[in-house]
PDB file of N, CA and C in Angstrom:
ATOM      1  N   MET A   1     -13.176 -45.724   5.795  1.00  0.00           N
ATOM      2  CA  MET A   1     -14.062 -46.796   5.407  1.00  0.00           C
ATOM      3  C   MET A   1     -13.431 -47.564   4.247  1.00  0.00           C
ATOM      4  N   ARG A   2     -13.327 -48.860   4.410  1.00  0.00           N
ATOM      5  CA  ARG A   2     -12.740 -49.702   3.387  1.00  0.00           C
ATOM      6  C   ARG A   2     -13.699 -49.827   2.186  1.00  0.00           C
ATOM      7  N   PRO A   3     -13.146 -49.832   0.975  1.00  0.00           N
ATOM      8  CA  PRO A   3     -14.001 -49.981  -0.205  1.00  0.00           C
ATOM      9  C   PRO A   3     -14.722 -51.331  -0.208  1.00  0.00           C
ATOM     10  N   LEU A   4     -15.876 -51.355  -0.841  1.00  0.00           N
ATOM     11  CA  LEU A   4     -16.551 -52.629  -1.082  1.00  0.00           C
ATOM     12  C   LEU A   4     -15.735 -53.364  -2.127  1.00  0.00           C
ATOM     13  N   TYR A   5     -15.629 -54.669  -1.987  1.00  0.00           N
ATOM     14  CA  TYR A   5     -14.717 -55.437  -2.842  1.00  0.00           C
ATOM     15  C   TYR A   5     -15.396 -56.703  -3.331  1.00  0.00           C
ATOM     16  N   ARG A   6     -15.106 -57.041  -4.566  1.00  0.00           N
ATOM     17  CA  ARG A   6     -15.595 -58.293  -5.142  1.00  0.00           C
ATOM     18  C   ARG A   6     -14.510 -58.866  -6.033  1.00  0.00           C
ATOM     19  N   ARG A   7     -14.200 -60.122  -5.804  1.00  0.00           N
ATOM     20  CA  ARG A   7     -13.210 -60.803  -6.648  1.00  0.00           C
ATOM     21  C   ARG A   7     -13.904 -61.270  -7.914  1.00  0.00           C
ATOM     22  N   LEU A   8     -13.265 -61.044  -9.050  1.00  0.00           N
ATOM     23  CA  LEU A   8     -13.801 -61.454 -10.351  1.00  0.00           C
ATOM     24  C   LEU A   8     -12.716 -62.197 -11.112  1.00  0.00           C
ATOM     25  N   GLY A   9     -12.794 -63.502 -11.133  1.00  0.00           N
ATOM     26  CA  GLY A   9     -11.757 -64.301 -11.790  1.00  0.00           C
ATOM     27  C   GLY A   9     -10.436 -64.083 -11.088  1.00  0.00           C
ATOM     28  N   GLU A  10      -9.413 -63.697 -11.848  1.00  0.00           N
ATOM     29  CA  GLU A  10      -8.101 -63.436 -11.264  1.00  0.00           C
ATOM     30  C   GLU A  10      -7.963 -62.001 -10.778  1.00  0.00           C
ATOM     31  N   GLY A  11      -8.886 -61.138 -11.165  1.00  0.00           N
ATOM     32  CA  GLY A  11      -8.835 -59.734 -10.779  1.00  0.00           C
ATOM     33  C   GLY A  11      -9.906 -59.419  -9.757  1.00  0.00           C
ATOM     34  N   GLY A  12     -10.224 -58.154  -9.658  1.00  0.00           N
ATOM     35  CA  GLY A  12     -11.240 -57.747  -8.702  1.00  0.00           C
ATOM     36  C   GLY A  12     -11.742 -56.352  -8.996  1.00  0.00           C
ATOM     37  N   VAL A  13     -12.776 -55.963  -8.248  1.00  0.00           N
ATOM     38  CA  VAL A  13     -13.358 -54.640  -8.356  1.00  0.00           C
ATOM     39  C   VAL A  13     -13.516 -54.088  -6.948  1.00  0.00           C
ATOM     40  N   ALA A  14     -13.108 -52.843  -6.756  1.00  0.00           N
ATOM     41  CA  ALA A  14     -13.282 -52.164  -5.478  1.00  0.00           C
ATOM     42  C   ALA A  14     -14.100 -50.907  -5.722  1.00  0.00           C
ATOM     43  N   PHE A  15     -15.144 -50.724  -4.919  1.00  0.00           N
ATOM     44  CA  PHE A  15     -16.004 -49.558  -5.031  1.00  0.00           C
ATOM     45  C   PHE A  15     -15.812 -48.688  -3.801  1.00  0.00           C
ATOM     46  N   ASP A  16     -15.370 -47.452  -4.036  1.00  0.00           N
ATOM     47  CA  ASP A  16     -15.146 -46.493  -2.963  1.00  0.00           C
ATOM     48  C   ASP A  16     -16.466 -45.782  -2.677  1.00  0.00           C
ATOM     49  N   GLN A  17     -17.047 -46.066  -1.528  1.00  0.00           N
ATOM     50  CA  GLN A  17     -18.358 -45.512  -1.179  1.00  0.00           C
ATOM     51  C   GLN A  17     -18.319 -44.013  -0.913  1.00  0.00           C
ATOM     52  N   GLN A  18     -17.171 -43.480  -0.595  1.00  0.00           N
ATOM     53  CA  GLN A  18     -17.077 -42.045  -0.332  1.00  0.00           C
ATOM     54  C   GLN A  18     -16.991 -41.234  -1.620  1.00  0.00           C
ATOM     55  N   SER A  19     -16.184 -41.709  -2.564  1.00  0.00           N
ATOM     56  CA  SER A  19     -16.010 -40.957  -3.811  1.00  0.00           C
ATOM     57  C   SER A  19     -16.897 -41.477  -4.947  1.00  0.00           C
ATOM     58  N   TRP A  20     -17.495 -42.626  -4.729  1.00  0.00           N
ATOM     59  CA  TRP A  20     -18.315 -43.312  -5.740  1.00  0.00           C
ATOM     60  C   TRP A  20     -17.478 -43.741  -6.951  1.00  0.00           C
ATOM     61  N   GLN A  21     -16.200 -43.917  -6.762  1.00  0.00           N
ATOM     62  CA  GLN A  21     -15.337 -44.401  -7.833  1.00  0.00           C
ATOM     63  C   GLN A  21     -15.257 -45.917  -7.782  1.00  0.00           C
ATOM     64  N   THR A  22     -15.234 -46.520  -8.953  1.00  0.00           N
ATOM     65  CA  THR A  22     -15.050 -47.956  -9.080  1.00  0.00           C
ATOM     66  C   THR A  22     -13.655 -48.202  -9.630  1.00  0.00           C
ATOM     67  N   HIS A  23     -12.915 -49.092  -8.984  1.00  0.00           N
ATOM     68  CA  HIS A  23     -11.548 -49.406  -9.394  1.00  0.00           C
ATOM     69  C   HIS A  23     -11.506 -50.853  -9.870  1.00  0.00           C
ATOM     70  N   ILE A  24     -11.061 -51.056 -11.101  1.00  0.00           N
ATOM     71  CA  ILE A  24     -10.865 -52.398 -11.644  1.00  0.00           C
ATOM     72  C   ILE A  24      -9.441 -52.809 -11.281  1.00  0.00           C
ATOM     73  N   LEU A  25      -9.303 -53.925 -10.572  1.00  0.00           N
ATOM     74  CA  LEU A  25      -7.996 -54.356 -10.087  1.00  0.00           C
ATOM     75  C   LEU A  25      -7.422 -55.465 -10.968  1.00  0.00           C
ATOM     76  N   THR A  26      -6.173 -55.292 -11.352  1.00  0.00           N
ATOM     77  CA  THR A  26      -5.453 -56.332 -12.086  1.00  0.00           C
ATOM     78  C   THR A  26      -5.230 -57.518 -11.149  1.00  0.00           C
ATOM     79  N   PRO A  27      -4.804 -58.656 -11.683  1.00  0.00           N
ATOM     80  CA  PRO A  27      -4.490 -59.779 -10.783  1.00  0.00           C
ATOM     81  C   PRO A  27      -3.459 -59.412  -9.716  1.00  0.00           C
ATOM     82  N   ALA A  28      -2.411 -58.679 -10.072  1.00  0.00           N
ATOM     83  CA  ALA A  28      -1.401 -58.279  -9.084  1.00  0.00           C
ATOM     84  C   ALA A  28      -2.013 -57.350  -8.037  1.00  0.00           C
ATOM     85  N   ALA A  29      -2.815 -56.391  -8.481  1.00  0.00           N
ATOM     86  CA  ALA A  29      -3.458 -55.462  -7.550  1.00  0.00           C
ATOM     87  C   ALA A  29      -4.425 -56.188  -6.628  1.00  0.00           C
ATOM     88  N   THR A  30      -5.085 -57.206  -7.153  1.00  0.00           N
ATOM     89  CA  THR A  30      -6.029 -57.987  -6.357  1.00  0.00           C
ATOM     90  C   THR A  30      -5.315 -58.707  -5.222  1.00  0.00           C
ATOM     91  N   ILE A  31      -4.187 -59.315  -5.525  1.00  0.00           N
ATOM     92  CA  ILE A  31      -3.418 -60.020  -4.489  1.00  0.00           C
ATOM     93  C   ILE A  31      -2.976 -59.041  -3.410  1.00  0.00           C
ATOM     94  N   ILE A  32      -2.481 -57.884  -3.830  1.00  0.00           N
ATOM     95  CA  ILE A  32      -2.028 -56.874  -2.874  1.00  0.00           C
ATOM     96  C   ILE A  32      -3.202 -56.354  -2.051  1.00  0.00           C
ATOM     97  N   PHE A  33      -4.321 -56.050  -2.709  1.00  0.00           N
ATOM     98  CA  PHE A  33      -5.510 -55.556  -2.005  1.00  0.00           C
ATOM     99  C   PHE A  33      -5.959 -56.560  -0.947  1.00  0.00           C
ATOM    100  N   GLU A  34      -6.051 -57.829  -1.326  1.00  0.00           N
ATOM    101  CA  GLU A  34      -6.510 -58.855  -0.384  1.00  0.00           C
ATOM    102  C   GLU A  34      -5.531 -59.036   0.776  1.00  0.00           C
ATOM    103  N   ALA A  35      -4.244 -59.042   0.475  1.00  0.00           N
ATOM    104  CA  ALA A  35      -3.242 -59.226   1.530  1.00  0.00           C
ATOM    105  C   ALA A  35      -3.267 -58.071   2.518  1.00  0.00           C
ATOM    106  N   LEU A  36      -3.340 -56.841   2.010  1.00  0.00           N
ATOM    107  CA  LEU A  36      -3.359 -55.688   2.907  1.00  0.00           C
ATOM    108  C   LEU A  36      -4.680 -55.596   3.670  1.00  0.00           C
ATOM    109  N   SER A  37      -5.751 -56.077   3.069  1.00  0.00           N
ATOM    110  CA  SER A  37      -7.045 -56.109   3.768  1.00  0.00           C
ATOM    111  C   SER A  37      -6.982 -57.019   4.984  1.00  0.00           C
ATOM    112  N   GLU A  38      -6.244 -58.113   4.855  1.00  0.00           N
ATOM    113  CA  GLU A  38      -6.139 -59.069   5.958  1.00  0.00           C
ATOM    114  C   GLU A  38      -5.339 -58.521   7.141  1.00  0.00           C
ATOM    115  N   ILE A  39      -4.354 -57.673   6.870  1.00  0.00           N
ATOM    116  CA  ILE A  39      -3.528 -57.175   7.980  1.00  0.00           C
ATOM    117  C   ILE A  39      -4.045 -55.853   8.549  1.00  0.00           C
ATOM    118  N   GLY A  40      -4.962 -55.183   7.836  1.00  0.00           N
ATOM    119  CA  GLY A  40      -5.499 -53.925   8.322  1.00  0.00           C
ATOM    120  C   GLY A  40      -6.722 -54.133   9.195  1.00  0.00           C
ATOM    121  N   ASP A  41      -7.113 -53.073   9.893  1.00  0.00           N
ATOM    122  CA  ASP A  41      -8.290 -53.174  10.754  1.00  0.00           C
ATOM    123  C   ASP A  41      -9.574 -52.752  10.046  1.00  0.00           C
ATOM    124  N   GLY A  42      -9.473 -52.220   8.835  1.00  0.00           N
ATOM    125  CA  GLY A  42     -10.643 -51.826   8.079  1.00  0.00           C
ATOM    126  C   GLY A  42     -11.180 -50.453   8.431  1.00  0.00           C
ATOM    127  N   GLU A  43     -10.702 -49.881   9.509  1.00  0.00           N
ATOM    128  CA  GLU A  43     -11.188 -48.574   9.943  1.00  0.00           C
ATOM    129  C   GLU A  43     -10.215 -47.456   9.606  1.00  0.00           C
ATOM    130  N   GLN A  44      -8.938 -47.712   9.800  1.00  0.00           N
ATOM    131  CA  GLN A  44      -7.904 -46.713   9.562  1.00  0.00           C
ATOM    132  C   GLN A  44      -7.032 -47.146   8.388  1.00  0.00           C
ATOM    133  N   PRO A  45      -6.533 -46.184   7.609  1.00  0.00           N
ATOM    134  CA  PRO A  45      -5.588 -46.548   6.551  1.00  0.00           C
ATOM    135  C   PRO A  45      -4.336 -47.186   7.151  1.00  0.00           C
ATOM    136  N   LEU A  46      -3.799 -48.166   6.454  1.00  0.00           N
ATOM    137  CA  LEU A  46      -2.535 -48.769   6.875  1.00  0.00           C
ATOM    138  C   LEU A  46      -1.409 -47.768   6.625  1.00  0.00           C
ATOM    139  N   PRO A  47      -0.502 -47.599   7.578  1.00  0.00           N
ATOM    140  CA  PRO A  47       0.662 -46.744   7.315  1.00  0.00           C
ATOM    141  C   PRO A  47       1.470 -47.325   6.146  1.00  0.00           C
ATOM    142  N   LEU A  48       1.964 -46.460   5.291  1.00  0.00           N
ATOM    143  CA  LEU A  48       2.632 -46.893   4.063  1.00  0.00           C
ATOM    144  C   LEU A  48       3.865 -47.747   4.324  1.00  0.00           C
ATOM    145  N   GLU A  49       4.753 -47.301   5.213  1.00  0.00           N
ATOM    146  CA  GLU A  49       6.016 -48.034   5.410  1.00  0.00           C
ATOM    147  C   GLU A  49       5.805 -49.469   5.909  1.00  0.00           C
ATOM    148  N   PRO A  50       4.969 -49.702   6.927  1.00  0.00           N
ATOM    149  CA  PRO A  50       4.729 -51.091   7.332  1.00  0.00           C
ATOM    150  C   PRO A  50       4.078 -51.927   6.218  1.00  0.00           C
ATOM    151  N   ALA A  51       3.223 -51.286   5.422  1.00  0.00           N
ATOM    152  CA  ALA A  51       2.592 -52.008   4.309  1.00  0.00           C
ATOM    153  C   ALA A  51       3.641 -52.413   3.273  1.00  0.00           C
ATOM    154  N   LEU A  52       4.554 -51.490   2.948  1.00  0.00           N
ATOM    155  CA  LEU A  52       5.624 -51.806   1.995  1.00  0.00           C
ATOM    156  C   LEU A  52       6.515 -52.923   2.523  1.00  0.00           C
ATOM    157  N   ARG A  53       6.851 -52.842   3.800  1.00  0.00           N
ATOM    158  CA  ARG A  53       7.691 -53.877   4.418  1.00  0.00           C
ATOM    159  C   ARG A  53       7.000 -55.242   4.354  1.00  0.00           C
ATOM    160  N   PHE A  54       5.697 -55.273   4.648  1.00  0.00           N
ATOM    161  CA  PHE A  54       4.925 -56.516   4.568  1.00  0.00           C
ATOM    162  C   PHE A  54       4.951 -57.078   3.144  1.00  0.00           C
ATOM    163  N   LEU A  55       4.718 -56.224   2.161  1.00  0.00           N
ATOM    164  CA  LEU A  55       4.703 -56.683   0.769  1.00  0.00           C
ATOM    165  C   LEU A  55       6.061 -57.235   0.353  1.00  0.00           C
ATOM    166  N   ARG A  56       7.134 -56.539   0.743  1.00  0.00           N
ATOM    167  CA  ARG A  56       8.481 -57.000   0.378  1.00  0.00           C
ATOM    168  C   ARG A  56       8.858 -58.278   1.119  1.00  0.00           C
ATOM    169  N   ASP A  57       8.631 -58.305   2.438  1.00  0.00           N
ATOM    170  CA  ASP A  57       9.121 -59.413   3.260  1.00  0.00           C
ATOM    171  C   ASP A  57       8.236 -60.657   3.184  1.00  0.00           C
ATOM    172  N   GLU A  58       6.927 -60.461   3.220  1.00  0.00           N
ATOM    173  CA  GLU A  58       6.013 -61.605   3.276  1.00  0.00           C
ATOM    174  C   GLU A  58       5.589 -62.110   1.899  1.00  0.00           C
ATOM    175  N   LEU A  59       5.374 -61.190   0.966  1.00  0.00           N
ATOM    176  CA  LEU A  59       4.903 -61.593  -0.363  1.00  0.00           C
ATOM    177  C   LEU A  59       5.992 -61.531  -1.431  1.00  0.00           C
ATOM    178  N   GLU A  60       7.167 -61.035  -1.047  1.00  0.00           N
ATOM    179  CA  GLU A  60       8.299 -60.908  -1.964  1.00  0.00           C
ATOM    180  C   GLU A  60       7.948 -60.078  -3.203  1.00  0.00           C
ATOM    181  N   VAL A  61       7.206 -58.984  -2.979  1.00  0.00           N
ATOM    182  CA  VAL A  61       6.804 -58.076  -4.050  1.00  0.00           C
ATOM    183  C   VAL A  61       7.877 -57.010  -4.213  1.00  0.00           C
ATOM    184  N   ASP A  62       8.271 -56.762  -5.449  1.00  0.00           N
ATOM    185  CA  ASP A  62       9.193 -55.661  -5.729  1.00  0.00           C
ATOM    186  C   ASP A  62       8.366 -54.384  -5.774  1.00  0.00           C
ATOM    187  N   THR A  63       8.417 -53.613  -4.710  1.00  0.00           N
ATOM    188  CA  THR A  63       7.574 -52.428  -4.591  1.00  0.00           C
ATOM    189  C   THR A  63       8.102 -51.230  -5.374  1.00  0.00           C
ATOM    190  N   ASP A  64       9.209 -51.402  -6.086  1.00  0.00           N
ATOM    191  CA  ASP A  64       9.801 -50.296  -6.847  1.00  0.00           C
ATOM    192  C   ASP A  64       9.474 -50.331  -8.333  1.00  0.00           C
ATOM    193  N   THR A  65       8.567 -51.215  -8.760  1.00  0.00           N
ATOM    194  CA  THR A  65       8.195 -51.246 -10.178  1.00  0.00           C
ATOM    195  C   THR A  65       7.078 -50.236 -10.436  1.00  0.00           C
ATOM    196  N   ASP A  66       6.965 -49.796 -11.681  1.00  0.00           N
ATOM    197  CA  ASP A  66       5.914 -48.840 -12.040  1.00  0.00           C
ATOM    198  C   ASP A  66       4.529 -49.412 -11.751  1.00  0.00           C
ATOM    199  N   GLU A  67       4.318 -50.689 -12.073  1.00  0.00           N
ATOM    200  CA  GLU A  67       3.010 -51.314 -11.859  1.00  0.00           C
ATOM    201  C   GLU A  67       2.620 -51.304 -10.381  1.00  0.00           C
ATOM    202  N   ILE A  68       3.542 -51.680  -9.527  1.00  0.00           N
ATOM    203  CA  ILE A  68       3.236 -51.755  -8.092  1.00  0.00           C
ATOM    204  C   ILE A  68       3.080 -50.353  -7.508  1.00  0.00           C
ATOM    205  N   ARG A  69       3.890 -49.408  -7.966  1.00  0.00           N
ATOM    206  CA  ARG A  69       3.716 -48.022  -7.496  1.00  0.00           C
ATOM    207  C   ARG A  69       2.332 -47.490  -7.860  1.00  0.00           C
ATOM    208  N   GLN A  70       1.837 -47.847  -9.054  1.00  0.00           N
ATOM    209  CA  GLN A  70       0.495 -47.425  -9.468  1.00  0.00           C
ATOM    210  C   GLN A  70      -0.571 -48.090  -8.594  1.00  0.00           C
ATOM    211  N   VAL A  71      -0.390 -49.366  -8.283  1.00  0.00           N
ATOM    212  CA  VAL A  71      -1.318 -50.066  -7.394  1.00  0.00           C
ATOM    213  C   VAL A  71      -1.355 -49.370  -6.037  1.00  0.00           C
ATOM    214  N   LEU A  72      -0.191 -49.046  -5.496  1.00  0.00           N
ATOM    215  CA  LEU A  72      -0.117 -48.406  -4.189  1.00  0.00           C
ATOM    216  C   LEU A  72      -0.762 -47.017  -4.209  1.00  0.00           C
ATOM    217  N   ARG A  73      -0.569 -46.271  -5.301  1.00  0.00           N
ATOM    218  CA  ARG A  73      -1.224 -44.955  -5.436  1.00  0.00           C
ATOM    219  C   ARG A  73      -2.748 -45.120  -5.428  1.00  0.00           C
ATOM    220  N   SER A  74      -3.228 -46.117  -6.148  1.00  0.00           N
ATOM    221  CA  SER A  74      -4.684 -46.378  -6.181  1.00  0.00           C
ATOM    222  C   SER A  74      -5.206 -46.713  -4.794  1.00  0.00           C
ATOM    223  N   LEU A  75      -4.466 -47.526  -4.057  1.00  0.00           N
ATOM    224  CA  LEU A  75      -4.890 -47.896  -2.701  1.00  0.00           C
ATOM    225  C   LEU A  75      -4.873 -46.681  -1.783  1.00  0.00           C
ATOM    226  N   GLN A  76      -3.932 -45.763  -1.997  1.00  0.00           N
ATOM    227  CA  GLN A  76      -3.918 -44.519  -1.219  1.00  0.00           C
ATOM    228  C   GLN A  76      -5.141 -43.666  -1.559  1.00  0.00           C
ATOM    229  N   GLU A  77      -5.476 -43.582  -2.847  1.00  0.00           N
ATOM    230  CA  GLU A  77      -6.645 -42.817  -3.265  1.00  0.00           C
ATOM    231  C   GLU A  77      -7.926 -43.386  -2.660  1.00  0.00           C
ATOM    232  N   MET A  78      -7.980 -44.691  -2.508  1.00  0.00           N
ATOM    233  CA  MET A  78      -9.151 -45.351  -1.926  1.00  0.00           C
ATOM    234  C   MET A  78      -9.192 -45.202  -0.405  1.00  0.00           C
ATOM    235  N   GLY A  79      -8.106 -44.681   0.177  1.00  0.00           N
ATOM    236  CA  GLY A  79      -8.054 -44.514   1.620  1.00  0.00           C
ATOM    237  C   GLY A  79      -7.629 -45.760   2.373  1.00  0.00           C
ATOM    238  N   MET A  80      -7.138 -46.739   1.634  1.00  0.00           N
ATOM    239  CA  MET A  80      -6.711 -47.984   2.271  1.00  0.00           C
ATOM    240  C   MET A  80      -5.293 -47.866   2.837  1.00  0.00           C
ATOM    241  N   LEU A  81      -4.459 -47.057   2.153  1.00  0.00           N
ATOM    242  CA  LEU A  81      -3.080 -46.839   2.585  1.00  0.00           C
ATOM    243  C   LEU A  81      -2.889 -45.389   2.969  1.00  0.00           C
ATOM    244  N   GLY A  82      -2.145 -45.176   4.015  1.00  0.00           N
ATOM    245  CA  GLY A  82      -1.784 -43.815   4.413  1.00  0.00           C
ATOM    246  C   GLY A  82      -0.594 -43.338   3.623  1.00  0.00           C
ATOM    247  N   GLY A  83      -0.185 -42.105   3.878  1.00  0.00           N
ATOM    248  CA  GLY A  83       0.934 -41.521   3.166  1.00  0.00           C
ATOM    249  C   GLY A  83       2.257 -41.804   3.781  1.00  0.00           C
TER     250      GLY A  83
END
């Protein structure tokens, strides 16, 4: 189940209905969350490798930075990304 999401200014908030955790998203995390939401089906987690390839190729995101790795870990915790 995809988290409930609300955009707030340049950032966003995602609420995980299963764990009841609220995640405050930075502007970078918000862009990634929205982009991956558009390519996913909302029912199953996106496989990690295709998601990384999409971020690198389509959005030109450097997926090897500490900030982006933390964003990806958060998305995995929310069940949006697979392992």
